[in-house]
Amino acid sequence: MYTLSNRLRLFSIVLMVVGLIGLIAGFAQRPGSIQEVKEMMAAHDAHGGGHGDTHAVSDGHAKNTHGEEDAHGGDAHYEHVLHQLQNKPWAALYVAAFFFFMIALGVLAFYAIQFAAQAGWSPVLFRIMEAITAYLVPGGIILFVILALSGFHVNHLFVWADPEVVAHDKLIQGKVGWLNSTGFIIRAAIFLGGWLTYRHFAVKFSRKQDEDTTGNKWYKKSFKISAAFLVFFIYTESMMSWDWIMSFDPHWFSTLFGWYVFASLFVSGITTIALITIYLKSKGYLDFVNNSHIHDLAKFMFGISIFWTYLWFSQFMLIWYSNIPEEVTYFITRIEDYKLPFFGMLVMNFIFPLLVLMNSDFKRVNWFVVMAGIVILCGHYVDVFNMVMPATVGESWFIGISEISAVLLFLGLFLFVVFRALTKAPLLAKGNPYIEESKHFHY
């Protein structure tokens, strides 16, 4: 049995407390009126455009627009910046909440695939997968609350939730049959309900199989529900990506987007399995996990990173080459205003894992896998950042107290939930019929 150390417990709690305090500070620093925005932008110009936590209020907006807006006698520009700055802590909260949730969701899909494929190499890792998916419960509840608040326009994250915007936007009006608050919340409840239900019964059956000495009844049940879940998952994951990510830009769409988000959550989940496995082995646990298991996880990290790159390039190349204004503006905005995170993401998610994990021998070196895994996870956080921030914060983005605090808060919660879940059952799923094959797996 795994025992959660006091040091790790305290570390995770400290992360949560520091993150929560920082987020509260980030929300408190938001401007509350157009006048405050004008004062902040004036102070920003007076100080030569230096970057501070609340003063980097979009260089692009602040450069030469003051006179233009005043000349037109309106405050539309300042109201736009006000909404961006008010969105900033909300967007930071959403990015971190979604990122850690998608890690657990990716692990759940990988777990189901192992059962449906009747894989013989992976059962020694099942308890780690089950522990990671435990985060789906608190992470899903938090994300659902944020989605509900956004869907009912408590904040300005989703422009289609603003009746004033919809009233003057014919394109969004044509999508109100799908993009409406009621349908949005109902679908979110269905997605989360289905995923959590599968997780509940899969873990229950796994525990029952450990206790069953007469046969494989519970394993067969796990196989059946896993196969059914994967059908449900492939549909709901695509719809989730449309609702929770793509609808930030309701004028834009991509038919590859569901697969693109899937590749991101899948590789992030597998990478997390590898990192936690290596950590537990370093602490003297998981003596039944050998280098071949790590090697296979690293192969998945490498392979899915290439798959993600293929989807990214397919989506980007076709849209960029066709140069249709309502489509290509999605990438133009990110290349012009998010140049560093946009191209940095490609380096972290493709070039770095390609160079580090291409060699088969390196996949068996734990510190190489850890180094690659940390970069991959950071890269996919930046990927989510790139998908959310341009539509919610626009040019007013920067990495400040809100972004850092949100990551710390959810990282602390993730670590606490996952490692606490590891203490709930033996680290070896001894009742699994393939467990001996898995223990003696060598490649």
Coordinates of C-alpha atoms in Angstrom, one line a residue:
M1 CA 0.0 0.0 0.0
Y2 CA 1.1 3.5 -0.8
T3 CA 1.3 6.0 2.1
L4 CA 1.0 9.7 1.4
S5 CA 3.9 11.5 2.9
N6 CA 3.4 14.5 5.2
R7 CA 5.8 16.4 3.0
L8 CA 3.8 15.8 -0.2
R9 CA 0.5 16.5 1.5
L10 CA 1.8 19.8 3.0
F11 CA 3.4 20.8 -0.4
S12 CA 0.0 20.3 -2.2
I13 CA -1.9 22.2 0.4
V14 CA 0.6 25.1 0.3
L15 CA 0.2 25.2 -3.5
M16 CA -3.5 25.4 -3.2
V17 CA -3.4 28.1 -0.5
V18 CA -0.9 30.2 -2.4
G19 CA -2.8 29.8 -5.6
L20 CA -6.1 30.7 -4.1
I21 CA -4.7 33.8 -2.5
G22 CA -3.1 34.8 -5.8
L23 CA -6.3 34.3 -7.7
I24 CA -8.2 36.4 -5.2
A25 CA -5.7 39.1 -5.7
G26 CA -6.0 38.8 -9.5
F27 CA -9.7 39.2 -9.3
A28 CA -9.4 42.1 -6.9
Q29 CA -7.1 44.0 -9.3
R30 CA -9.5 43.9 -12.2
P31 CA -10.8 47.4 -13.3
G32 CA -14.4 48.0 -12.4
S33 CA -15.2 50.9 -14.8
I34 CA -14.2 52.5 -18.1
Q35 CA -12.7 55.4 -16.1
E36 CA -10.3 53.0 -14.3
V37 CA -9.3 51.6 -17.7
K38 CA -8.5 55.1 -19.0
E39 CA -6.4 55.8 -15.9
M40 CA -4.5 52.5 -16.2
M41 CA -3.9 53.1 -19.9
A42 CA -2.7 56.6 -19.2
A43 CA -0.4 55.4 -16.5
H44 CA 0.9 52.7 -18.9
D45 CA 1.7 55.2 -21.6
A46 CA 3.3 57.6 -19.0
H47 CA 5.6 54.8 -17.9
G48 CA 6.7 54.0 -21.4
G49 CA 4.7 50.8 -21.9
G50 CA 6.4 48.7 -19.2
H51 CA 4.9 45.4 -18.3
G52 CA 3.3 45.0 -14.9
D53 CA 0.6 42.8 -13.6
T54 CA -2.3 45.1 -14.4
H55 CA -0.6 47.8 -16.5
A56 CA 0.2 45.7 -19.6
V57 CA -3.3 46.5 -20.9
S58 CA -2.7 45.6 -24.5
D59 CA 0.0 47.5 -26.2
G60 CA -1.9 47.2 -29.5
H61 CA -4.9 49.0 -28.0
A62 CA -2.9 51.6 -26.1
K63 CA -0.6 52.7 -28.9
N64 CA -2.4 55.2 -31.1
T65 CA -6.1 54.7 -30.3
H66 CA -6.7 57.2 -27.5
G67 CA -7.1 60.1 -29.9
E68 CA -9.0 58.1 -32.4
E69 CA -11.6 56.9 -29.9
D70 CA -12.0 60.4 -28.4
A71 CA -12.3 61.9 -31.8
H72 CA -15.2 59.5 -32.5
G73 CA -16.8 60.6 -29.2
G74 CA -17.3 57.1 -27.9
D75 CA -16.0 54.7 -25.2
A76 CA -16.4 51.5 -27.2
H77 CA -12.7 50.9 -27.3
Y78 CA -12.3 51.4 -23.5
E79 CA -15.3 49.2 -22.9
H80 CA -13.7 46.5 -25.0
V81 CA -10.4 46.7 -23.0
L82 CA -12.4 46.7 -19.8
H83 CA -14.1 43.4 -20.7
Q84 CA -10.7 41.9 -21.7
L85 CA -9.1 42.9 -18.3
Q86 CA -12.2 41.7 -16.4
N87 CA -11.9 38.4 -18.3
K88 CA -8.2 37.9 -17.6
P89 CA -8.5 36.1 -14.2
W90 CA -11.5 34.2 -15.4
A91 CA -9.7 33.1 -18.5
A92 CA -6.6 32.1 -16.4
L93 CA -8.8 30.1 -14.0
Y94 CA -10.5 28.4 -17.0
V95 CA -7.3 27.5 -18.8
A96 CA -5.8 25.9 -15.6
A97 CA -9.1 24.1 -14.7
F98 CA -9.5 22.7 -18.2
F99 CA -5.9 21.7 -18.5
F100 CA -5.7 19.6 -15.4
F101 CA -9.2 18.2 -16.1
M102 CA -8.2 17.1 -19.6
I103 CA -5.1 15.3 -18.2
A104 CA -7.5 13.1 -16.1
L105 CA -9.9 12.7 -19.0
G106 CA -7.0 11.6 -21.2
V107 CA -6.0 9.0 -18.7
L108 CA -9.6 7.7 -18.4
A109 CA -9.7 7.2 -22.2
F110 CA -6.3 5.4 -22.1
Y111 CA -7.5 3.2 -19.3
A112 CA -10.6 2.2 -21.2
I113 CA -8.6 1.4 -24.3
Q114 CA -6.4 -1.0 -22.2
F115 CA -9.5 -2.9 -21.2
A116 CA -11.2 -2.8 -24.6
A117 CA -7.9 -4.0 -26.3
Q118 CA -7.3 -6.6 -23.5
A119 CA -3.7 -5.3 -23.3
G120 CA -1.3 -7.5 -21.5
W121 CA 1.5 -5.0 -20.8
S122 CA -0.3 -2.3 -18.9
P123 CA -2.3 -3.8 -15.9
V124 CA 0.6 -3.1 -13.5
L125 CA -0.2 0.6 -14.2
F126 CA -3.9 0.4 -13.6
R127 CA -3.9 1.7 -10.0
I128 CA -1.9 4.8 -11.2
M129 CA -4.5 5.4 -13.9
E130 CA -7.4 5.0 -11.5
A131 CA -5.8 7.4 -9.1
I132 CA -5.3 10.1 -11.7
T133 CA -8.9 9.7 -12.9
A134 CA -10.0 10.4 -9.3
Y135 CA -9.3 14.0 -10.1
L136 CA -12.3 14.0 -12.6
V137 CA -14.7 14.3 -9.6
P138 CA -13.5 17.6 -8.0
G139 CA -12.0 18.9 -11.3
G140 CA -15.2 18.2 -13.1
I141 CA -17.4 19.9 -10.5
I142 CA -15.2 23.0 -10.5
L143 CA -15.1 23.1 -14.3
F144 CA -18.9 22.7 -14.4
V145 CA -19.4 25.6 -12.1
I146 CA -17.1 27.8 -14.2
L147 CA -19.0 26.7 -17.4
A148 CA -22.4 27.4 -15.8
L149 CA -21.3 30.9 -14.7
S150 CA -19.9 31.6 -18.1
G151 CA -23.0 30.1 -19.9
F152 CA -25.3 32.4 -18.0
H153 CA -23.0 35.4 -18.7
V154 CA -21.7 36.0 -15.2
N155 CA -18.5 36.8 -17.0
H156 CA -17.6 37.7 -20.6
L157 CA -15.7 34.5 -21.6
F158 CA -18.2 33.3 -24.2
V159 CA -19.4 36.1 -26.4
W160 CA -22.4 34.0 -27.7
A161 CA -23.7 34.1 -24.1
D162 CA -24.1 37.9 -24.3
P163 CA -27.6 38.9 -25.5
E164 CA -26.3 42.3 -26.8
V165 CA -23.6 40.6 -28.9
V166 CA -26.0 38.1 -30.3
A167 CA -28.5 40.8 -31.2
H168 CA -26.0 42.5 -33.5
D169 CA -24.3 39.3 -34.9
K170 CA -26.2 37.5 -37.6
L171 CA -23.7 34.6 -37.8
I172 CA -24.1 33.8 -34.1
Q173 CA -27.8 34.2 -34.4
G174 CA -27.6 31.3 -36.9
K175 CA -26.0 29.1 -34.3
V176 CA -28.3 29.9 -31.3
G177 CA -29.9 26.5 -31.7
W178 CA -26.7 25.0 -30.4
L179 CA -24.9 27.9 -28.7
N180 CA -27.4 28.8 -26.0
S181 CA -27.0 28.7 -22.2
T182 CA -29.5 26.0 -21.5
G183 CA -28.2 23.5 -24.1
F184 CA -24.6 24.4 -23.1
I185 CA -25.2 23.5 -19.5
I186 CA -27.3 20.4 -20.2
R187 CA -24.6 19.0 -22.6
A188 CA -21.9 19.7 -20.0
A189 CA -23.9 17.7 -17.4
I190 CA -24.3 14.8 -19.9
F191 CA -20.6 14.8 -20.8
L192 CA -19.5 14.9 -17.2
G193 CA -22.2 12.5 -16.0
G194 CA -21.2 9.9 -18.5
W195 CA -17.5 10.1 -17.9
L196 CA -17.8 10.0 -14.1
T197 CA -20.3 7.1 -14.3
Y198 CA -17.9 5.0 -16.3
R199 CA -15.0 5.9 -14.0
H200 CA -17.1 4.9 -10.9
F201 CA -18.0 1.5 -12.3
A202 CA -14.6 0.7 -13.8
V203 CA -12.9 1.3 -10.5
K204 CA -15.6 -0.6 -8.6
F205 CA -15.2 -3.6 -10.9
S206 CA -11.4 -3.4 -10.7
R207 CA -11.6 -3.6 -6.9
K208 CA -14.2 -6.5 -7.1
Q209 CA -11.9 -8.4 -9.4
D210 CA -9.1 -8.3 -6.8
E211 CA -11.5 -10.0 -4.3
D212 CA -12.8 -12.6 -6.8
T213 CA -10.9 -15.9 -6.6
T214 CA -13.3 -17.9 -8.7
G215 CA -13.1 -16.3 -12.2
N216 CA -13.0 -13.2 -14.3
K217 CA -16.6 -12.1 -14.0
W218 CA -15.7 -8.5 -13.0
Y219 CA -13.0 -8.2 -15.6
K220 CA -15.5 -9.2 -18.3
K221 CA -17.8 -6.5 -17.1
S222 CA -15.0 -4.0 -17.2
F223 CA -14.3 -5.0 -20.8
K224 CA -17.9 -4.5 -21.8
I225 CA -18.4 -1.1 -20.1
S226 CA -15.0 0.1 -21.5
A227 CA -16.0 -0.8 -25.1
A228 CA -19.3 1.0 -24.6
F229 CA -17.7 4.0 -23.0
L230 CA -15.2 4.5 -25.8
V231 CA -18.1 4.9 -28.2
F232 CA -19.7 7.4 -25.9
F233 CA -16.4 9.1 -25.3
I234 CA -15.5 9.7 -29.0
Y235 CA -18.7 11.5 -29.6
T236 CA -18.9 13.5 -26.4
E237 CA -15.2 14.5 -26.5
S238 CA -15.7 16.0 -29.9
M239 CA -18.8 17.9 -28.8
M240 CA -17.0 19.0 -25.6
S241 CA -14.2 20.5 -27.7
W242 CA -16.7 22.5 -29.7
D243 CA -18.6 23.7 -26.6
W244 CA -15.8 24.3 -24.1
I245 CA -13.0 25.5 -26.5
M246 CA -14.0 26.2 -30.1
S247 CA -17.1 28.3 -29.1
F248 CA -14.8 30.9 -27.7
D249 CA -14.4 31.9 -31.4
P250 CA -18.0 31.3 -32.6
H251 CA -17.2 32.8 -36.0
W252 CA -14.6 30.1 -36.6
F253 CA -14.7 26.3 -36.9
S254 CA -12.5 23.4 -37.8
T255 CA -13.7 19.9 -38.6
L256 CA -10.4 18.5 -37.1
F257 CA -10.8 20.3 -33.8
G258 CA -12.2 17.4 -31.8
W259 CA -9.3 15.2 -32.8
Y260 CA -6.9 18.0 -32.2
V261 CA -8.1 18.4 -28.6
F262 CA -8.2 14.6 -28.1
A263 CA -4.5 14.3 -29.1
S264 CA -3.6 17.0 -26.6
L265 CA -5.5 15.5 -23.7
F266 CA -4.4 12.0 -24.6
V267 CA -0.6 12.7 -24.7
S268 CA -0.9 14.9 -21.6
G269 CA -2.6 12.0 -19.7
I270 CA -0.1 9.4 -20.8
T271 CA 2.8 11.7 -19.9
T272 CA 1.3 12.2 -16.4
I273 CA 1.1 8.4 -16.0
A274 CA 4.8 8.1 -16.9
L275 CA 5.9 10.9 -14.5
I276 CA 3.9 9.5 -11.5
T277 CA 5.1 6.0 -12.2
I278 CA 8.8 7.2 -12.3
Y279 CA 8.2 9.2 -9.1
L280 CA 6.7 6.2 -7.2
K281 CA 9.5 3.9 -8.4
S282 CA 12.1 6.5 -7.1
K283 CA 10.4 6.2 -3.7
G284 CA 10.7 2.4 -3.6
Y285 CA 7.2 1.5 -4.8
L286 CA 6.2 -0.4 -8.0
D287 CA 8.9 -3.0 -8.0
F288 CA 6.8 -4.9 -10.5
V289 CA 7.2 -2.1 -13.1
N290 CA 10.2 -2.4 -15.2
N291 CA 12.1 -0.4 -17.8
S292 CA 10.0 -1.9 -20.6
H293 CA 6.8 -0.3 -19.1
I294 CA 8.5 3.1 -19.0
H295 CA 9.8 2.5 -22.5
D296 CA 6.2 1.8 -23.8
L297 CA 4.8 4.9 -22.1
A298 CA 7.6 6.9 -23.6
K299 CA 6.7 5.4 -27.0
F300 CA 3.2 6.6 -26.6
M301 CA 4.4 10.1 -25.6
F302 CA 6.5 10.2 -28.7
G303 CA 3.9 8.7 -31.0
I304 CA 1.0 10.9 -29.9
S305 CA 3.2 14.0 -30.0
I306 CA 3.7 13.2 -33.7
F307 CA 0.0 12.6 -34.1
W308 CA -0.8 15.9 -32.4
T309 CA 1.7 17.7 -34.8
Y310 CA 0.0 16.0 -37.8
L311 CA -3.4 17.3 -36.7
W312 CA -2.0 20.8 -35.9
F313 CA -0.3 21.0 -39.3
S314 CA -3.3 19.6 -41.2
Q315 CA -5.6 22.2 -39.6
F316 CA -3.2 25.1 -40.0
M317 CA -2.0 24.3 -43.5
L318 CA -5.5 23.9 -45.1
I319 CA -6.8 27.0 -43.4
W320 CA -3.7 29.1 -44.2
Y321 CA -3.5 27.9 -47.8
S322 CA -7.2 28.5 -48.6
N323 CA -6.9 32.0 -47.0
I324 CA -10.7 32.4 -46.4
P325 CA -11.0 35.5 -44.2
E326 CA -13.4 34.1 -41.6
E327 CA -11.2 31.1 -41.1
V328 CA -7.6 32.4 -41.4
T329 CA -8.2 35.2 -39.0
Y330 CA -8.0 32.6 -36.2
F331 CA -4.4 32.0 -36.9
I332 CA -3.5 35.5 -37.9
T333 CA -4.6 36.7 -34.5
R334 CA -2.5 34.2 -32.7
I335 CA 0.6 34.7 -34.9
E336 CA 0.5 38.5 -34.6
D337 CA -0.5 38.8 -30.9
Y338 CA 0.7 35.5 -29.4
K339 CA 3.8 34.9 -31.4
L340 CA 5.9 33.6 -28.5
P341 CA 3.4 31.1 -27.1
F342 CA 2.2 30.1 -30.5
F343 CA 5.6 29.1 -31.9
G344 CA 7.0 28.1 -28.5
M345 CA 4.2 25.6 -28.2
L346 CA 5.3 23.9 -31.5
V347 CA 8.9 23.6 -30.1
M348 CA 7.7 22.1 -26.8
N349 CA 5.1 19.8 -28.3
F350 CA 6.8 18.6 -31.4
I351 CA 10.5 19.5 -31.9
F352 CA 11.6 18.8 -28.3
P353 CA 9.9 15.4 -27.9
L354 CA 11.0 14.4 -31.4
L355 CA 14.7 15.1 -30.7
V356 CA 14.7 13.7 -27.1
L357 CA 12.5 10.6 -27.5
M358 CA 13.3 9.4 -31.1
N359 CA 16.2 7.3 -29.8
S360 CA 14.8 4.0 -28.4
D361 CA 17.6 3.9 -25.7
F362 CA 16.6 7.3 -24.3
K363 CA 13.1 6.0 -23.7
R364 CA 14.5 3.7 -21.0
V365 CA 16.4 6.5 -19.2
N366 CA 14.0 7.8 -16.5
W367 CA 15.4 11.4 -16.2
F368 CA 15.2 11.7 -20.0
V369 CA 11.5 10.7 -19.9
V370 CA 10.9 13.1 -17.0
M371 CA 12.5 16.0 -18.8
A372 CA 10.6 15.3 -22.0
G373 CA 7.4 14.9 -20.0
I374 CA 7.6 18.2 -18.1
V375 CA 8.2 20.0 -21.4
I376 CA 5.3 18.2 -23.1
L377 CA 2.9 19.1 -20.2
C378 CA 4.1 22.7 -20.3
G379 CA 3.7 22.8 -24.0
H380 CA 0.1 21.6 -23.9
Y381 CA -0.8 24.1 -21.2
V382 CA 0.5 26.7 -23.6
D383 CA -1.6 25.1 -26.3
V384 CA -4.8 25.5 -24.2
F385 CA -3.7 29.0 -23.4
N386 CA -3.4 29.7 -27.1
M387 CA -6.9 28.3 -27.7
V388 CA -8.6 30.3 -25.0
M389 CA -6.8 33.6 -24.4
P390 CA -7.0 35.3 -27.9
A391 CA -10.8 35.2 -27.8
T392 CA -11.2 36.1 -24.2
V393 CA -8.3 38.5 -23.4
G394 CA -7.1 39.5 -26.9
E395 CA -4.0 41.7 -26.9
S396 CA -4.3 42.3 -23.2
W397 CA -2.6 39.0 -22.4
F398 CA 0.5 38.5 -20.3
I399 CA 1.7 35.9 -17.8
G400 CA 0.8 37.5 -14.4
I401 CA -0.4 36.7 -11.0
S402 CA -3.7 35.3 -12.2
E403 CA -2.1 32.7 -14.6
I404 CA 0.6 31.6 -12.2
S405 CA -1.8 31.4 -9.2
A406 CA -4.4 29.4 -11.2
V407 CA -1.8 26.8 -12.2
L408 CA -0.5 26.5 -8.6
L409 CA -4.1 26.1 -7.2
F410 CA -5.0 23.3 -9.6
L411 CA -1.6 21.6 -9.5
G412 CA -1.9 21.5 -5.7
L413 CA -5.5 20.1 -5.9
F414 CA -4.4 17.6 -8.6
L415 CA -1.4 16.3 -6.6
F416 CA -3.5 16.0 -3.4
V417 CA -6.4 14.2 -5.0
V418 CA -4.2 11.8 -7.1
F419 CA -1.8 10.8 -4.4
R420 CA -4.5 10.5 -1.8
A421 CA -6.4 8.2 -4.2
L422 CA -3.3 6.0 -4.4
T423 CA -3.6 5.2 -0.7
K424 CA -7.1 3.7 -1.2
A425 CA -6.1 0.4 -2.7
P426 CA -3.0 -1.8 -3.3
L427 CA -0.7 -0.5 -6.1
L428 CA -1.0 -3.9 -7.9
A429 CA -4.3 -4.9 -9.5
K430 CA -3.7 -8.5 -8.5
G431 CA -7.0 -9.9 -9.7
N432 CA -6.5 -8.8 -13.3
P433 CA -6.2 -12.0 -15.5
Y434 CA -3.3 -10.4 -17.4
I435 CA -1.3 -9.3 -14.3
E436 CA 1.4 -12.0 -14.5
E437 CA 1.9 -11.2 -18.2
S438 CA 2.2 -7.5 -17.3
K439 CA 4.6 -8.2 -14.5
H440 CA 6.9 -10.1 -16.8
F441 CA 6.6 -7.8 -19.7
H442 CA 9.8 -7.1 -21.6
Y443 CA 10.5 -5.5 -24.9

